[in-house]
Every structure is written in C-alpha cells, then in structure tokens.
Amino acid sequence: MGCRTIVADLTQAGGMKAAAFSVEAFGAEIATAMSVDDQGRTMHVHFYRNGASPILSDAFPEHGHVLQPPQAFALMPMVDDLDARDAQAVAAGATTVMPPADMFWGDRYDHLHDPCGVLWTINQQRR
C-alpha cells in the first residue's frame, strides 16, 4: 500500500482536554480514545472532522516522547461560517490571536490559540 495522505499526530499537554476542545469547538467526532493512565495522560486519541483524521496524545518523556511547545505549524479547518465557528471556539476556551477578517485573497480568516497552546487558523472560502 502506498502513502495516500499526511496525518497530523499532535503531542499535547492534556490530550483528552485537546480532544474535547476539538469536539466542542469544531464538531470533531472521536473515533478512538485509549485510556488515560494513573497520571491523567492518554496514549492515543483518533478523531475525525470534515474528512480529516488527526491523532493526538500526551507526552511520555519516560519513553522518549518529550513535549515540545507547539511551534512552526497551525491547524486550519475549512468552514462554511467562520464567525459562528470562531465564536464556538472561543466559548470552548480558545483565545483570539487575530479576529475574523476579510483577507486580500478573498477568504475570511482568523487565528486562535486553543487551551493547549496550538494555533488554529480558521478559513472560510468566499469565492
């Protein structure tokens, strides 16, 4: 079988919290969640949203899986109603970095940090 797609594999502090944010803010559906250990960590959460299939987990430094602060990437869901999704994300705990705005390329766009510090850039195509 050949490589067909790239799957985002996110390591976050509070994997189940991050998954809950994705459900509440963006309507994701959790497909699999491996149990949380006695320290409150989860090994694997697999969820779906709009045809995408990212996975996430907590860091396990004792196994070489050290948490690095989110950097050099953003998650960009494509939505039909940016203003509604922005308000939903803020209600779910996101912090506004750049409020929704009409951009020079014709789309409506914003930036948010989720409760785990990940940058989300929400995009609504308007053309």
XYZ file of C-alpha atoms in Angstrom:
127
model
C 0.000 0.000 0.000
C 1.373 3.419 -0.944
C 1.316 6.611 1.060
C -2.028 8.310 0.469
C -2.175 11.163 2.950
C -0.422 13.014 5.745
C -1.937 12.574 9.211
C -1.339 15.210 11.874
C -0.001 13.465 15.018
C -0.103 16.027 17.832
C 1.553 15.740 21.233
C -0.124 17.997 23.741
C -0.305 18.555 27.473
C -3.784 17.276 28.252
C -4.647 15.036 25.314
C -8.242 14.428 26.385
C -8.693 18.167 27.024
C -7.426 18.858 23.493
C -9.796 16.240 22.059
C -12.737 17.711 23.977
C -11.863 21.164 22.597
C -11.888 19.809 19.022
C -15.309 18.252 19.600
C -16.819 21.330 21.229
C -15.228 23.983 19.006
C -15.167 22.296 15.608
C -17.628 19.404 15.730
C -14.982 16.670 15.601
C -16.027 13.086 16.307
C -13.782 10.918 18.485
C -13.273 7.513 16.870
C -10.853 6.009 19.413
C -9.536 7.109 22.791
C -7.060 4.859 24.600
C -7.421 5.000 28.333
C -5.797 7.630 30.462
C -3.002 6.366 32.742
C -2.744 6.926 36.505
C -1.076 10.303 35.807
C -4.027 11.528 33.734
C -2.336 11.021 30.360
C -3.823 9.445 27.266
C -1.776 7.445 24.793
C -3.908 7.885 21.678
C -6.981 9.815 20.588
C -8.091 9.485 16.977
C -10.778 11.852 15.742
C -12.448 12.932 12.524
C -13.545 16.298 11.253
C -14.601 17.180 7.753
C -12.778 14.212 6.212
C -9.537 14.827 8.143
C -8.290 12.243 10.607
C -5.734 13.682 13.087
C -4.497 11.863 16.180
C -3.145 13.196 19.438
C -1.646 12.069 22.716
C 0.017 13.324 25.841
C 3.806 13.330 26.101
C 5.503 10.309 27.674
C 9.040 11.588 28.402
C 9.989 8.352 30.159
C 9.657 6.685 26.732
C 11.465 9.421 24.769
C 8.257 11.227 23.770
C 9.024 14.661 25.241
C 6.579 17.556 24.995
C 7.811 20.442 22.886
C 5.777 23.656 22.840
C 3.593 23.913 19.722
C 5.563 25.795 17.086
C 6.007 26.176 13.344
C 2.584 24.803 12.456
C -1.092 25.647 12.656
C -4.239 23.614 12.162
C -6.584 25.108 9.560
C -10.145 23.834 9.404
C -12.077 24.979 6.345
C -15.564 26.049 7.440
C -18.779 27.394 5.923
C -19.421 30.033 8.629
C -16.197 31.403 10.103
C -17.833 33.815 12.520
C -20.002 31.077 14.051
C -17.026 28.677 14.372
C -14.851 31.433 15.846
C -17.486 32.184 18.498
C -17.886 28.452 19.194
C -14.107 28.013 19.589
C -13.837 30.990 21.961
C -16.748 29.604 24.007
C -14.844 26.285 24.169
C -11.772 28.029 25.634
C -9.814 29.400 22.657
C -8.050 32.757 22.846
C -8.278 35.162 19.916
C -4.943 35.988 18.279
C -6.371 37.667 15.169
C -10.133 38.280 14.965
C -12.115 37.208 11.893
C -11.377 39.450 8.925
C -11.891 39.558 5.178
C -8.492 38.933 3.625
C -6.897 40.319 0.459
C -7.073 36.893 -1.239
C -10.869 36.882 -0.874
C -11.399 34.495 2.062
C -12.481 35.194 5.627
C -9.792 34.134 8.120
C -8.782 34.249 11.801
C -6.186 32.955 14.296
C -6.917 31.332 17.677
C -4.877 29.533 20.331
C -6.649 26.541 21.842
C -6.406 25.787 25.591
C -3.289 23.641 24.913
C -1.495 26.432 23.016
C -1.975 25.129 19.471
C -2.540 27.785 16.801
C -5.714 27.342 14.748
C -6.197 29.379 11.566
C -9.830 29.061 10.545
C -10.622 29.750 6.895
C -13.891 30.368 5.043
C -13.673 30.432 1.258
C -15.816 33.228 -0.113
C -15.214 32.937 -3.841
